Amino acid sequence: MTTTLPSTGRLRRLFNFSLAGGLALSLLGAPLLARAEGQLRIAEQFGIVYLLLNVAQDQQLIEKHGKAAGVDIKVEWLKLSGGSAVNDALLSGSVDIAGAGVGPLLTIWDRTHGRQNVRGVASLGNFPYYLVSNNPKVKTIADFGDKDRIALPAVGVSVQSRVLQFASAKLWGDAQYNKLDKISIAVPHPDATAAIISGGTEITGHFGNPPFQEQELAGNPNAHVVLRSYDVLGGPSSATVLYATEKFRRDNPKTYGAFLDALDEAARFITANPEKAADIYLKVNKGNTDRKLLLQIIKNPEVQFKIAPQNTYGLAEFMHRVGAIKNKPASVKDYFFDDAHIQGGS
Protein backbone atom coordinates (compact mmCIF):
# COMPACT_ATOMS: atom_id res chain seq x y z
CA MET A 1 0.00 0.00 0.00
CA THR A 2 1.38 3.41 -0.97
CA THR A 3 0.14 6.76 0.29
CA THR A 4 1.28 9.87 -1.65
CA LEU A 5 1.06 13.49 -0.57
CA PRO A 6 -1.19 15.57 -2.83
CA SER A 7 0.29 18.22 -5.09
CA THR A 8 -1.52 21.52 -4.54
CA GLY A 9 0.31 23.69 -7.03
CA ARG A 10 0.19 26.63 -4.65
CA LEU A 11 3.08 27.49 -2.37
CA ARG A 12 0.91 28.84 0.46
CA ARG A 13 -1.25 25.73 0.57
CA LEU A 14 1.86 23.51 0.37
CA PHE A 15 3.46 25.35 3.27
CA ASN A 16 0.32 25.15 5.42
CA PHE A 17 -0.11 21.48 4.54
CA SER A 18 3.46 20.74 5.55
CA LEU A 19 2.99 22.48 8.89
CA ALA A 20 -0.30 20.76 9.56
CA GLY A 21 1.09 17.35 8.62
CA GLY A 22 4.12 17.79 10.84
CA LEU A 23 1.95 18.90 13.75
CA ALA A 24 -0.43 15.99 13.33
CA LEU A 25 2.41 13.49 13.32
CA SER A 26 4.10 15.13 16.29
CA LEU A 27 0.93 14.68 18.32
CA LEU A 28 1.13 10.93 17.81
CA GLY A 29 3.63 10.64 20.62
CA ALA A 30 2.22 7.51 22.20
CA PRO A 31 4.64 4.81 23.36
CA LEU A 32 5.78 2.48 20.61
CA LEU A 33 3.56 -0.58 20.32
CA ALA A 34 4.99 -4.06 20.10
CA ARG A 35 5.22 -5.30 16.50
CA ALA A 36 5.02 -8.95 15.57
CA GLU A 37 7.54 -10.48 13.17
CA GLY A 38 6.33 -10.26 9.59
CA GLN A 39 4.97 -6.71 9.63
CA LEU A 40 6.99 -3.88 8.09
CA ARG A 41 5.98 -0.27 7.43
CA ILE A 42 8.43 1.82 5.44
CA ALA A 43 8.41 5.62 5.03
CA GLU A 44 10.11 6.97 1.93
CA GLN A 45 10.22 10.33 0.20
CA PHE A 46 10.57 11.54 -3.39
CA GLY A 47 13.30 10.96 -5.96
CA ILE A 48 15.47 8.34 -7.59
CA VAL A 49 17.57 8.22 -4.41
CA TYR A 50 14.87 5.81 -3.20
CA LEU A 51 15.40 3.48 -6.18
CA LEU A 52 16.61 0.62 -3.97
CA LEU A 53 13.25 0.69 -2.20
CA ASN A 54 11.37 0.95 -5.50
CA VAL A 55 13.13 -2.17 -6.80
CA ALA A 56 12.58 -4.04 -3.54
CA GLN A 57 8.88 -3.14 -3.70
CA ASP A 58 8.38 -4.04 -7.36
CA GLN A 59 10.34 -7.28 -7.21
CA GLN A 60 8.89 -8.19 -3.79
CA LEU A 61 12.41 -8.83 -2.51
CA ILE A 62 11.53 -8.28 1.15
CA GLU A 63 8.79 -10.89 0.93
CA LYS A 64 11.18 -13.23 -0.92
CA HIS A 65 13.89 -13.04 1.72
CA GLY A 66 11.30 -13.26 4.47
CA LYS A 67 10.05 -16.57 3.09
CA ALA A 68 13.66 -17.82 2.98
CA ALA A 69 13.91 -16.97 6.68
CA GLY A 70 10.61 -18.70 7.46
CA VAL A 71 8.41 -15.64 7.91
CA ASP A 72 5.67 -14.14 5.73
CA ILE A 73 6.22 -10.38 5.66
CA LYS A 74 3.45 -7.89 4.94
CA VAL A 75 5.00 -4.65 3.70
CA GLU A 76 3.29 -1.26 3.73
CA TRP A 77 4.73 1.79 1.94
CA LEU A 78 4.13 5.36 3.06
CA LYS A 79 5.30 8.45 1.16
CA LEU A 80 6.09 11.61 3.14
CA SER A 81 7.95 14.85 2.47
CA GLY A 82 10.70 16.13 4.75
CA GLY A 83 12.85 14.66 7.48
CA SER A 84 10.75 16.20 10.25
CA ALA A 85 7.62 14.35 9.14
CA VAL A 86 9.55 11.11 8.70
CA ASN A 87 11.13 11.39 12.15
CA ASP A 88 7.78 12.13 13.78
CA ALA A 89 6.26 9.10 12.06
CA LEU A 90 9.04 6.83 13.33
CA LEU A 91 8.88 8.08 16.92
CA SER A 92 5.09 7.86 17.00
CA GLY A 93 5.24 4.21 15.98
CA SER A 94 3.50 4.90 12.66
CA VAL A 95 6.39 3.38 10.67
CA ASP A 96 9.15 0.87 11.36
CA ILE A 97 11.80 1.91 8.83
CA ALA A 98 12.34 5.58 7.98
CA GLY A 99 13.94 6.93 4.83
CA ALA A 100 15.48 10.40 4.89
CA GLY A 101 18.78 12.22 4.71
CA VAL A 102 21.81 11.83 6.94
CA GLY A 103 20.83 15.12 8.62
CA PRO A 104 17.51 13.80 9.94
CA LEU A 105 19.22 10.55 10.99
CA LEU A 106 21.79 12.43 13.08
CA THR A 107 19.06 14.62 14.57
CA ILE A 108 16.90 11.70 15.65
CA TRP A 109 19.92 9.63 16.79
CA ASP A 110 20.90 12.49 19.07
CA ARG A 111 17.33 13.08 20.24
CA THR A 112 16.73 9.42 21.15
CA HIS A 113 20.20 8.65 22.53
CA GLY A 114 19.74 6.49 25.63
CA ARG A 115 16.00 6.07 25.00
CA GLN A 116 14.59 4.68 21.73
CA ASN A 117 18.16 4.59 20.37
CA VAL A 118 17.36 5.22 16.71
CA ARG A 119 20.29 4.32 14.46
CA GLY A 120 20.98 3.89 10.78
CA VAL A 121 20.07 0.64 9.06
CA ALA A 122 21.66 1.16 5.63
CA SER A 123 22.57 3.69 2.99
CA LEU A 124 20.52 4.03 -0.19
CA GLY A 125 23.64 4.79 -2.19
CA ASN A 126 25.85 7.74 -3.07
CA PHE A 127 24.21 10.57 -5.01
CA PRO A 128 25.44 14.12 -5.71
CA TYR A 129 22.87 16.72 -4.62
CA TYR A 130 22.75 20.11 -6.37
CA LEU A 131 21.54 23.48 -5.18
CA VAL A 132 20.02 24.89 -8.39
CA SER A 133 18.97 28.51 -8.96
CA ASN A 134 17.04 30.16 -11.79
CA ASN A 135 18.29 33.60 -10.75
CA PRO A 136 21.10 34.56 -13.18
CA LYS A 137 22.64 36.83 -10.54
CA VAL A 138 23.21 33.95 -8.11
CA LYS A 139 26.56 32.31 -8.86
CA THR A 140 27.46 31.20 -5.32
CA ILE A 141 25.54 30.92 -2.06
CA ALA A 142 26.92 34.35 -1.12
CA ASP A 143 24.80 35.88 -3.92
CA PHE A 144 21.42 34.90 -2.45
CA GLY A 145 19.55 37.96 -1.19
CA ASP A 146 16.66 38.60 1.18
CA LYS A 147 14.13 38.33 -1.65
CA ASP A 148 15.36 34.92 -2.76
CA ARG A 149 13.83 31.74 -1.37
CA ILE A 150 15.60 28.38 -1.27
CA ALA A 151 13.26 25.38 -1.31
CA LEU A 152 14.33 22.19 0.45
CA PRO A 153 12.55 19.30 2.19
CA ALA A 154 12.82 20.55 5.79
CA VAL A 155 14.54 23.69 7.07
CA GLY A 156 17.31 22.94 9.56
CA VAL A 157 16.66 19.18 9.48
CA SER A 158 16.97 17.74 5.96
CA VAL A 159 20.36 16.70 4.62
CA GLN A 160 20.07 19.46 2.02
CA SER A 161 19.62 22.02 4.78
CA ARG A 162 22.53 20.61 6.77
CA VAL A 163 24.85 20.59 3.75
CA LEU A 164 23.86 24.20 3.04
CA GLN A 165 24.67 25.07 6.66
CA PHE A 166 28.00 23.25 6.38
CA ALA A 167 28.82 25.26 3.25
CA SER A 168 27.76 28.48 5.00
CA ALA A 169 30.03 27.72 7.94
CA LYS A 170 32.96 27.19 5.59
CA LEU A 171 32.24 30.53 3.90
CA TRP A 172 31.20 32.77 6.82
CA GLY A 173 32.38 30.84 9.88
CA ASP A 174 30.62 28.54 12.35
CA ALA A 175 28.85 31.44 14.06
CA GLN A 176 26.85 32.05 10.87
CA TYR A 177 26.30 28.43 9.85
CA ASN A 178 22.51 28.97 9.70
CA LYS A 179 22.66 32.31 7.90
CA LEU A 180 20.60 31.06 4.94
CA ASP A 181 17.91 29.37 7.06
CA LYS A 182 15.95 32.64 7.07
CA ILE A 183 15.41 32.48 3.29
CA SER A 184 14.86 28.69 3.20
CA ILE A 185 11.37 27.17 3.01
CA ALA A 186 10.06 23.61 3.19
CA VAL A 187 8.57 22.47 -0.12
CA PRO A 188 8.27 18.92 -1.56
CA HIS A 189 10.73 18.27 -4.38
CA PRO A 190 8.14 17.91 -7.19
CA ASP A 191 6.58 21.27 -6.42
CA ALA A 192 9.90 23.04 -5.95
CA THR A 193 11.02 21.64 -9.30
CA ALA A 194 7.91 23.01 -11.01
CA ALA A 195 8.62 26.43 -9.48
CA ILE A 196 12.24 26.49 -10.69
CA ILE A 197 11.29 25.42 -14.21
CA SER A 198 8.36 27.81 -14.60
CA GLY A 199 9.93 30.77 -12.79
CA GLY A 200 7.82 33.69 -11.65
CA THR A 201 7.54 32.56 -8.01
CA GLU A 202 9.45 33.59 -4.93
CA ILE A 203 11.39 30.31 -5.14
CA THR A 204 14.67 31.08 -6.89
CA GLY A 205 16.68 28.18 -5.47
CA HIS A 206 16.04 24.50 -4.84
CA PHE A 207 18.38 22.11 -3.04
CA GLY A 208 16.97 18.87 -4.36
CA ASN A 209 18.06 15.44 -5.45
CA PRO A 210 17.90 13.32 -8.62
CA PRO A 211 15.93 13.37 -10.88
CA PHE A 212 14.47 16.74 -9.87
CA GLN A 213 17.73 18.69 -10.11
CA GLU A 214 18.39 17.29 -13.60
CA GLN A 215 14.85 18.15 -14.69
CA GLU A 216 15.39 21.74 -13.58
CA LEU A 217 18.67 22.07 -15.46
CA ALA A 218 17.04 20.68 -18.61
CA GLY A 219 13.77 22.59 -18.25
CA ASN A 220 14.86 26.19 -17.65
CA PRO A 221 17.70 27.87 -19.59
CA ASN A 222 18.40 30.07 -16.56
CA ALA A 223 18.76 27.12 -14.19
CA HIS A 224 22.32 26.45 -13.09
CA VAL A 225 24.18 24.69 -10.27
CA VAL A 226 25.21 26.91 -7.37
CA LEU A 227 26.46 24.25 -4.94
CA ARG A 228 27.32 20.54 -5.12
CA SER A 229 27.05 18.34 -2.04
CA TYR A 230 30.16 16.30 -2.96
CA ASP A 231 32.21 19.52 -2.97
CA VAL A 232 31.00 20.40 0.52
CA LEU A 233 31.40 16.90 1.97
CA GLY A 234 34.74 16.14 0.33
CA GLY A 235 33.72 13.48 -2.17
CA PRO A 236 31.04 10.85 -2.86
CA SER A 237 28.77 10.44 0.14
CA SER A 238 25.63 8.69 1.31
CA ALA A 239 23.09 11.48 1.48
CA THR A 240 19.94 9.37 1.93
CA VAL A 241 19.71 6.57 4.47
CA LEU A 242 17.31 4.27 6.29
CA TYR A 243 16.98 4.06 10.06
CA ALA A 244 14.94 2.37 12.79
CA THR A 245 14.59 2.06 16.56
CA GLU A 246 16.71 -0.34 18.57
CA LYS A 247 13.53 -2.06 19.74
CA PHE A 248 12.32 -2.85 16.22
CA ARG A 249 15.67 -4.35 15.26
CA ARG A 250 15.84 -6.38 18.49
CA ASP A 251 12.25 -7.66 18.43
CA ASN A 252 12.09 -8.47 14.69
CA PRO A 253 15.40 -10.10 13.75
CA LYS A 254 14.01 -12.14 10.84
CA THR A 255 12.08 -9.24 9.34
CA TYR A 256 15.04 -6.90 9.83
CA GLY A 257 17.46 -9.39 8.29
CA ALA A 258 15.18 -10.01 5.31
CA PHE A 259 14.95 -6.25 4.73
CA LEU A 260 18.75 -5.90 4.67
CA ASP A 261 19.12 -8.86 2.32
CA ALA A 262 16.46 -7.36 0.03
CA LEU A 263 18.29 -4.02 -0.08
CA ASP A 264 21.56 -5.71 -0.93
CA GLU A 265 19.92 -7.66 -3.75
CA ALA A 266 18.23 -4.49 -5.02
CA ALA A 267 21.59 -2.70 -5.16
CA ARG A 268 23.12 -5.51 -7.19
CA PHE A 269 20.04 -5.65 -9.46
CA ILE A 270 20.25 -1.93 -10.32
CA THR A 271 23.97 -2.08 -11.06
CA ALA A 272 23.48 -5.07 -13.37
CA ASN A 273 20.17 -3.93 -14.92
CA PRO A 274 20.03 -0.12 -15.26
CA GLU A 275 17.41 -0.26 -18.03
CA LYS A 276 15.06 -2.42 -15.97
CA ALA A 277 15.69 -0.26 -12.91
CA ALA A 278 14.64 2.87 -14.84
CA ASP A 279 11.42 1.15 -15.91
CA ILE A 280 10.71 0.11 -12.33
CA TYR A 281 11.18 3.69 -11.10
CA LEU A 282 8.66 4.95 -13.65
CA LYS A 283 6.21 2.17 -12.82
CA VAL A 284 6.34 2.51 -9.04
CA ASN A 285 6.30 6.32 -8.96
CA LYS A 286 3.73 6.68 -11.75
CA GLY A 287 5.62 9.73 -12.99
CA ASN A 288 6.40 11.27 -16.33
CA THR A 289 10.15 11.58 -15.80
CA ASP A 290 12.07 11.27 -19.04
CA ARG A 291 13.44 7.73 -19.25
CA LYS A 292 16.62 8.87 -21.00
CA LEU A 293 17.27 11.29 -18.15
CA LEU A 294 16.73 8.53 -15.59
CA LEU A 295 19.27 6.30 -17.32
CA GLN A 296 21.81 9.12 -17.36
CA ILE A 297 21.44 9.42 -13.61
CA ILE A 298 21.58 5.68 -12.93
CA LYS A 299 24.68 5.31 -15.12
CA ASN A 300 26.38 8.47 -13.80
CA PRO A 301 29.84 7.42 -12.48
CA GLU A 302 29.24 9.67 -9.45
CA VAL A 303 26.18 7.59 -8.50
CA GLN A 304 26.91 4.36 -6.65
CA PHE A 305 24.29 1.87 -5.50
CA LYS A 306 25.52 0.35 -2.24
CA ILE A 307 24.09 -0.10 1.25
CA ALA A 308 27.23 0.66 3.28
CA PRO A 309 27.34 4.33 4.37
CA GLN A 310 30.16 6.43 2.98
CA ASN A 311 31.57 9.82 3.96
CA THR A 312 28.89 10.76 6.51
CA TYR A 313 31.06 11.42 9.55
CA GLY A 314 32.23 14.87 8.46
CA LEU A 315 28.65 16.14 8.56
CA ALA A 316 28.18 14.53 11.98
CA GLU A 317 31.26 16.30 13.31
CA PHE A 318 30.06 19.63 11.91
CA MET A 319 26.60 19.27 13.44
CA HIS A 320 28.12 18.58 16.86
CA ARG A 321 30.57 21.44 16.53
CA VAL A 322 27.82 24.03 15.93
CA GLY A 323 25.52 22.55 18.59
CA ALA A 324 22.97 21.01 16.22
CA ILE A 325 23.44 17.70 18.06
CA LYS A 326 24.53 17.34 21.69
CA ASN A 327 26.16 13.93 21.52
CA LYS A 328 29.37 13.58 19.54
CA PRO A 329 29.65 10.25 17.73
CA ALA A 330 33.09 8.64 17.85
CA SER A 331 32.55 6.95 14.49
CA VAL A 332 29.85 5.90 12.04
CA LYS A 333 29.17 2.85 14.24
CA ASP A 334 27.66 5.12 16.89
CA TYR A 335 24.76 6.24 14.66
CA PHE A 336 24.48 3.11 12.49
CA PHE A 337 23.67 -0.36 13.82
CA ASP A 338 26.81 -2.47 13.85
CA ASP A 339 25.76 -4.96 11.18
CA ALA A 340 28.12 -6.77 8.82
CA HIS A 341 27.54 -4.43 5.87
CA ILE A 342 28.59 -1.40 7.96
CA GLN A 343 32.16 -2.69 8.28
CA GLY A 344 34.35 -0.25 6.40
CA GLY A 345 31.62 2.39 6.37
CA SER A 346 32.42 6.00 7.07
Short mmCIF file of N, CA and C in Angstrom, two decimals, residues 147-208:
data_model
loop_
_atom_site.label_atom_id
_atom_site.label_comp_id
_atom_site.label_asym_id
_atom_site.label_seq_id
_atom_site.Cartn_x
_atom_site.Cartn_y
_atom_site.Cartn_z
N LYS A 147 15.33 38.61 -0.86
CA LYS A 147 14.13 38.33 -1.65
C LYS A 147 14.14 36.94 -2.27
N ASP A 148 15.28 36.29 -2.24
CA ASP A 148 15.36 34.92 -2.76
C ASP A 148 14.78 33.94 -1.74
N ARG A 149 14.30 32.83 -2.23
CA ARG A 149 13.83 31.74 -1.37
C ARG A 149 14.41 30.43 -1.88
N ILE A 150 14.99 29.67 -0.94
CA ILE A 150 15.60 28.38 -1.27
C ILE A 150 14.67 27.28 -0.77
N ALA A 151 14.14 26.48 -1.68
CA ALA A 151 13.26 25.38 -1.31
C ALA A 151 14.09 24.14 -1.00
N LEU A 152 13.71 23.46 0.08
CA LEU A 152 14.33 22.19 0.45
C LEU A 152 13.33 21.40 1.30
N PRO A 153 13.57 20.13 1.55
CA PRO A 153 12.55 19.30 2.19
C PRO A 153 12.15 19.74 3.60
N ALA A 154 13.13 20.13 4.42
CA ALA A 154 12.82 20.55 5.79
C ALA A 154 13.93 21.48 6.27
N VAL A 155 13.56 22.68 6.67
CA VAL A 155 14.54 23.69 7.07
C VAL A 155 15.23 23.27 8.38
N GLY A 156 16.56 23.26 8.35
CA GLY A 156 17.31 22.94 9.56
C GLY A 156 17.33 21.49 9.95
N VAL A 157 16.72 20.60 9.14
CA VAL A 157 16.66 19.18 9.48
C VAL A 157 17.14 18.31 8.32
N SER A 158 16.65 18.58 7.12
CA SER A 158 16.97 17.74 5.96
C SER A 158 18.46 17.77 5.67
N VAL A 159 18.94 16.75 4.96
CA VAL A 159 20.36 16.70 4.62
C VAL A 159 20.73 17.88 3.73
N GLN A 160 19.80 18.30 2.86
CA GLN A 160 20.07 19.46 2.02
C GLN A 160 20.30 20.70 2.88
N SER A 161 19.47 20.88 3.90
CA SER A 161 19.62 22.02 4.78
C SER A 161 20.93 21.95 5.56
N ARG A 162 21.30 20.76 6.01
CA ARG A 162 22.53 20.61 6.77
C ARG A 162 23.76 20.83 5.89
N VAL A 163 23.72 20.36 4.66
CA VAL A 163 24.85 20.59 3.75
C VAL A 163 24.97 22.08 3.44
N LEU A 164 23.84 22.76 3.28
CA LEU A 164 23.86 24.20 3.04
C LEU A 164 24.44 24.93 4.26
N GLN A 165 24.09 24.48 5.45
CA GLN A 165 24.67 25.07 6.66
C GLN A 165 26.17 24.80 6.74
N PHE A 166 26.58 23.61 6.37
CA PHE A 166 28.00 23.25 6.38
C PHE A 166 28.77 24.17 5.42
N ALA A 167 28.20 24.38 4.23
CA ALA A 167 28.82 25.26 3.25
C ALA A 167 28.87 26.71 3.77
N SER A 168 27.81 27.13 4.43
CA SER A 168 27.76 28.48 5.00
C SER A 168 28.83 28.67 6.07
N ALA A 169 29.01 27.64 6.90
CA ALA A 169 30.03 27.72 7.94
C ALA A 169 31.43 27.83 7.35
N LYS A 170 31.66 27.11 6.25
CA LYS A 170 32.96 27.19 5.59
C LYS A 170 33.20 28.57 5.00
N LEU A 171 32.12 29.22 4.54
CA LEU A 171 32.24 30.53 3.90
C LEU A 171 32.28 31.67 4.90
N TRP A 172 31.36 31.65 5.89
CA TRP A 172 31.20 32.77 6.82
C TRP A 172 31.65 32.47 8.25
N GLY A 173 32.00 31.22 8.53
CA GLY A 173 32.38 30.84 9.88
C GLY A 173 31.25 30.14 10.61
N ASP A 174 31.61 29.34 11.62
CA ASP A 174 30.62 28.54 12.35
C ASP A 174 29.52 29.39 12.98
N ALA A 175 29.84 30.59 13.39
CA ALA A 175 28.85 31.44 14.06
C ALA A 175 27.68 31.80 13.14
N GLN A 176 27.91 31.71 11.83
CA GLN A 176 26.85 32.05 10.87
C GLN A 176 26.47 30.84 10.02
N TYR A 177 26.59 29.65 10.61
CA TYR A 177 26.30 28.43 9.85
C TYR A 177 24.86 28.38 9.36
N ASN A 178 23.93 29.02 10.08
CA ASN A 178 22.51 28.97 9.70
C ASN A 178 22.05 30.27 9.05
N LYS A 179 22.96 31.00 8.48
CA LYS A 179 22.66 32.31 7.90
C LYS A 179 21.57 32.24 6.84
N LEU A 180 21.55 31.17 6.04
CA LEU A 180 20.60 31.06 4.94
C LEU A 180 19.29 30.37 5.34
N ASP A 181 19.17 29.97 6.60
CA ASP A 181 17.91 29.37 7.06
C ASP A 181 16.75 30.34 6.91
N LYS A 182 17.01 31.64 7.09
CA LYS A 182 15.95 32.64 7.07
C LYS A 182 15.31 32.81 5.69
N ILE A 183 16.02 32.40 4.63
CA ILE A 183 15.41 32.48 3.29
C ILE A 183 15.11 31.08 2.74
N SER A 184 15.18 30.07 3.60
CA SER A 184 14.86 28.69 3.20
C SER A 184 13.43 28.35 3.59
N ILE A 185 12.75 27.58 2.74
CA ILE A 185 11.37 27.17 3.01
C ILE A 185 11.20 25.69 2.67
N ALA A 186 10.31 25.04 3.39
CA ALA A 186 10.06 23.61 3.19
C ALA A 186 9.03 23.40 2.10
N VAL A 187 9.44 22.75 1.01
CA VAL A 187 8.57 22.47 -0.12
C VAL A 187 8.93 21.09 -0.67
N PRO A 188 7.96 20.22 -0.96
CA PRO A 188 8.27 18.92 -1.56
C PRO A 188 9.01 19.09 -2.89
N HIS A 189 9.91 18.17 -3.18
CA HIS A 189 10.73 18.27 -4.38
C HIS A 189 9.93 18.47 -5.68
N PRO A 190 8.86 17.72 -5.92
CA PRO A 190 8.14 17.91 -7.19
C PRO A 190 7.62 19.33 -7.38
N ASP A 191 7.14 19.93 -6.32
CA ASP A 191 6.58 21.27 -6.42
C ASP A 191 7.67 22.33 -6.54
N ALA A 192 8.77 22.12 -5.83
CA ALA A 192 9.90 23.04 -5.95
C ALA A 192 10.48 22.99 -7.36
N THR A 193 10.53 21.80 -7.94
CA THR A 193 11.02 21.64 -9.30
C THR A 193 10.16 22.41 -10.29
N ALA A 194 8.84 22.28 -10.12
CA ALA A 194 7.91 23.01 -11.01
C ALA A 194 8.13 24.52 -10.90
N ALA A 195 8.41 25.00 -9.69
CA ALA A 195 8.62 26.43 -9.48
C ALA A 195 9.91 26.90 -10.15
N ILE A 196 10.97 26.11 -10.06
CA ILE A 196 12.24 26.49 -10.69
C ILE A 196 12.11 26.50 -12.22
N ILE A 197 11.44 25.51 -12.76
CA ILE A 197 11.29 25.42 -14.21
C ILE A 197 10.41 26.54 -14.76
N SER A 198 9.31 26.80 -14.10
CA SER A 198 8.36 27.81 -14.60
C SER A 198 8.83 29.23 -14.31
N GLY A 199 9.53 29.42 -13.19
CA GLY A 199 9.93 30.77 -12.79
C GLY A 199 8.72 31.57 -12.34
N GLY A 200 8.94 32.83 -12.00
CA GLY A 200 7.82 33.69 -11.65
C GLY A 200 7.30 33.51 -10.25
N THR A 201 7.95 32.70 -9.41
CA THR A 201 7.54 32.56 -8.01
C THR A 201 8.67 33.08 -7.13
N GLU A 202 8.41 33.12 -5.84
CA GLU A 202 9.45 33.59 -4.93
C GLU A 202 10.58 32.57 -4.78
N ILE A 203 10.35 31.34 -5.21
CA ILE A 203 11.39 30.31 -5.14
C ILE A 203 12.39 30.52 -6.26
N THR A 204 13.61 30.88 -5.90
CA THR A 204 14.67 31.08 -6.89
C THR A 204 15.80 30.06 -6.72
N GLY A 205 15.69 29.21 -5.70
CA GLY A 205 16.68 28.18 -5.47
C GLY A 205 16.00 26.91 -4.98
N HIS A 206 16.56 25.78 -5.32
CA HIS A 206 16.04 24.50 -4.84
C HIS A 206 17.20 23.55 -4.61
N PHE A 207 17.37 23.12 -3.37
CA PHE A 207 18.38 22.11 -3.04
C PHE A 207 17.65 20.78 -3.06
N GLY A 208 17.77 20.07 -4.17
CA GLY A 208 16.97 18.87 -4.36
C GLY A 208 17.80 17.61 -4.39
#
